[in-house]
Amino acid sequence: MTSIRRLMLLIGFVAAGLAVGTLAFAEEASKAPGSGPSPYRDCGIGAALFPETNWAAVTSNVIWDLGSTAITSATASPQTCSGKTVKAALFIGNTYEELAEETAAGQGEHLSTVLNLFDCDAAHQPGTILEMRAQLARTVAAPDYMNQTRLQKAAQYYSVVERAASHGCSV
């Protein structure tokens, strides 16, 4: 997969995270000003590409779009700024087919990995997997599923995992 394609995939997942992040935003809004992530260092494309190198993240965000994406993600949904969220989105994007198969089967290495990325401990994984399987079955049965792009399917899968993990895992 080319680096441009990976970047586009990351942008798609960040956008999906923004779309599903409104509940977490309400929780973040109750915190003191300045306690959230640094937009230029912890958010946006720069943070996704350079999670361990602050100067590179800042530089990348400024070069990419003068930091507007980073500021938007920090303001609208600060939870999307964590490296964990980005890692999970990238993992799902890179292994969607395997994850879909393993979710249908109810077990697998990729499935365990994605649940670990969502901080779902081993004790809570069986129930979470059951919920994921039910949600994924509804998603796949939708009339427009076959016409969706791989990115759209992966973004839906991300939402399925996020929803199931928020209900079934101790986060």
Coordinates of C-alpha atoms in Angstrom, one line a residue, residues 27-155:
E27 CA -17.2 14.5 28.8
E28 CA -14.1 16.4 27.6
A29 CA -16.1 19.7 27.7
S30 CA -16.5 19.4 31.4
K31 CA -12.7 19.4 32.0
A32 CA -10.7 22.5 32.8
P33 CA -9.4 24.6 29.8
G34 CA -6.0 23.6 28.7
S35 CA -6.2 20.1 30.1
G36 CA -6.9 18.5 26.7
P37 CA -4.4 17.5 24.0
S38 CA -2.1 20.0 22.3
P39 CA -3.6 20.4 18.9
Y40 CA -0.3 20.7 17.0
R41 CA 1.6 18.0 18.9
D42 CA -1.1 15.4 19.8
C43 CA -3.7 15.7 17.1
G44 CA -4.1 15.7 13.3
I45 CA -2.1 14.0 10.7
G46 CA 1.2 15.0 12.2
A47 CA 0.5 13.2 15.5
A48 CA -0.6 10.1 13.5
L49 CA 2.5 10.0 11.4
F50 CA 5.0 11.0 14.2
P51 CA 3.5 9.9 17.5
E52 CA 6.9 9.8 19.3
T53 CA 8.5 12.9 17.7
N54 CA 6.8 16.1 18.8
W55 CA 8.7 18.5 16.6
A56 CA 7.9 16.4 13.5
A57 CA 4.2 16.2 14.4
V58 CA 4.1 20.0 14.8
T59 CA 6.0 20.6 11.6
S60 CA 3.8 18.1 9.7
N61 CA 0.6 19.6 10.9
V62 CA 1.7 23.1 10.0
I63 CA 2.9 22.1 6.5
W64 CA -0.1 20.0 5.8
D65 CA -2.9 22.5 6.3
L66 CA -1.5 25.2 8.7
G67 CA -2.8 23.0 11.5
S68 CA -6.5 23.4 10.8
T69 CA -7.2 19.7 10.8
A70 CA -5.3 19.3 14.1
I71 CA -7.2 22.2 15.7
T72 CA -10.5 20.9 14.5
S73 CA -9.9 17.4 15.9
A74 CA -8.7 18.8 19.2
T75 CA -11.7 21.0 19.5
A76 CA -14.5 18.8 18.2
S77 CA -13.4 15.5 19.5
P78 CA -10.2 15.4 21.7
Q79 CA -10.5 11.7 22.1
T80 CA -9.4 11.2 18.5
C81 CA -6.1 12.8 19.3
S82 CA -4.8 9.8 21.3
G83 CA -2.3 7.6 19.6
K84 CA -4.3 4.6 20.7
T85 CA -7.3 5.6 18.6
V86 CA -5.1 6.2 15.5
K87 CA -3.3 2.9 16.0
A88 CA -6.6 1.1 16.2
A89 CA -7.9 2.8 13.0
L90 CA -4.7 2.0 11.1
F91 CA -4.7 -1.6 12.3
I92 CA -8.4 -2.0 11.2
G93 CA -7.6 -0.4 7.9
N94 CA -4.7 -2.6 7.2
T95 CA -6.3 -5.9 8.3
Y96 CA -10.0 -5.4 7.6
E97 CA -10.6 -8.6 5.7
E98 CA -8.9 -10.7 8.4
L99 CA -10.8 -8.9 11.1
A100 CA -14.2 -9.4 9.4
E101 CA -13.5 -13.2 9.0
E102 CA -12.2 -13.6 12.6
T103 CA -15.2 -11.6 14.0
A104 CA -17.6 -13.9 12.1
A105 CA -15.7 -16.9 13.5
G106 CA -15.7 -15.4 17.0
Q107 CA -11.9 -15.8 17.5
G108 CA -8.5 -15.0 16.0
E109 CA -5.2 -13.2 16.5
H110 CA -6.3 -10.0 14.7
L111 CA -9.6 -9.9 16.6
S112 CA -7.7 -10.2 20.0
T113 CA -5.3 -7.5 18.9
V114 CA -8.0 -5.0 17.9
L115 CA -9.8 -5.5 21.2
N116 CA -6.5 -5.0 23.1
L117 CA -6.0 -1.7 21.2
F118 CA -9.4 -0.7 22.6
D119 CA -8.2 -1.7 26.1
C120 CA -10.6 -4.6 26.3
D121 CA -9.1 -7.1 28.8
A122 CA -9.3 -10.9 28.2
A123 CA -12.1 -11.3 30.7
H124 CA -14.4 -9.0 28.8
Q125 CA -13.5 -10.0 25.3
P126 CA -16.0 -13.0 24.9
G127 CA -19.0 -10.8 25.6
T128 CA -17.7 -8.0 23.5
I129 CA -17.0 -10.3 20.6
L130 CA -20.7 -11.6 20.8
E131 CA -21.9 -8.0 20.5
M132 CA -19.5 -7.3 17.7
R133 CA -20.7 -10.3 15.8
A134 CA -24.3 -9.3 16.1
Q135 CA -23.5 -5.7 14.9
L136 CA -21.3 -6.8 12.1
A137 CA -24.0 -9.2 10.9
R138 CA -26.5 -6.3 10.7
T139 CA -23.9 -4.2 8.9
V140 CA -23.1 -6.9 6.3
A141 CA -26.8 -7.6 5.7
A142 CA -27.5 -4.0 4.8
P143 CA -28.5 -3.6 1.1
D144 CA -25.7 -1.1 0.3
Y145 CA -22.9 -3.1 2.0
M146 CA -21.6 -4.7 -1.2
N147 CA -21.4 -1.3 -3.0
Q148 CA -19.3 0.2 -0.3
T149 CA -15.5 0.8 -0.6
R150 CA -13.1 -1.1 1.5
L151 CA -12.5 2.2 3.5
Q152 CA -16.2 2.6 4.2
K153 CA -16.4 -1.0 5.4
A154 CA -13.3 -0.6 7.6
A155 CA -14.8 2.6 9.0

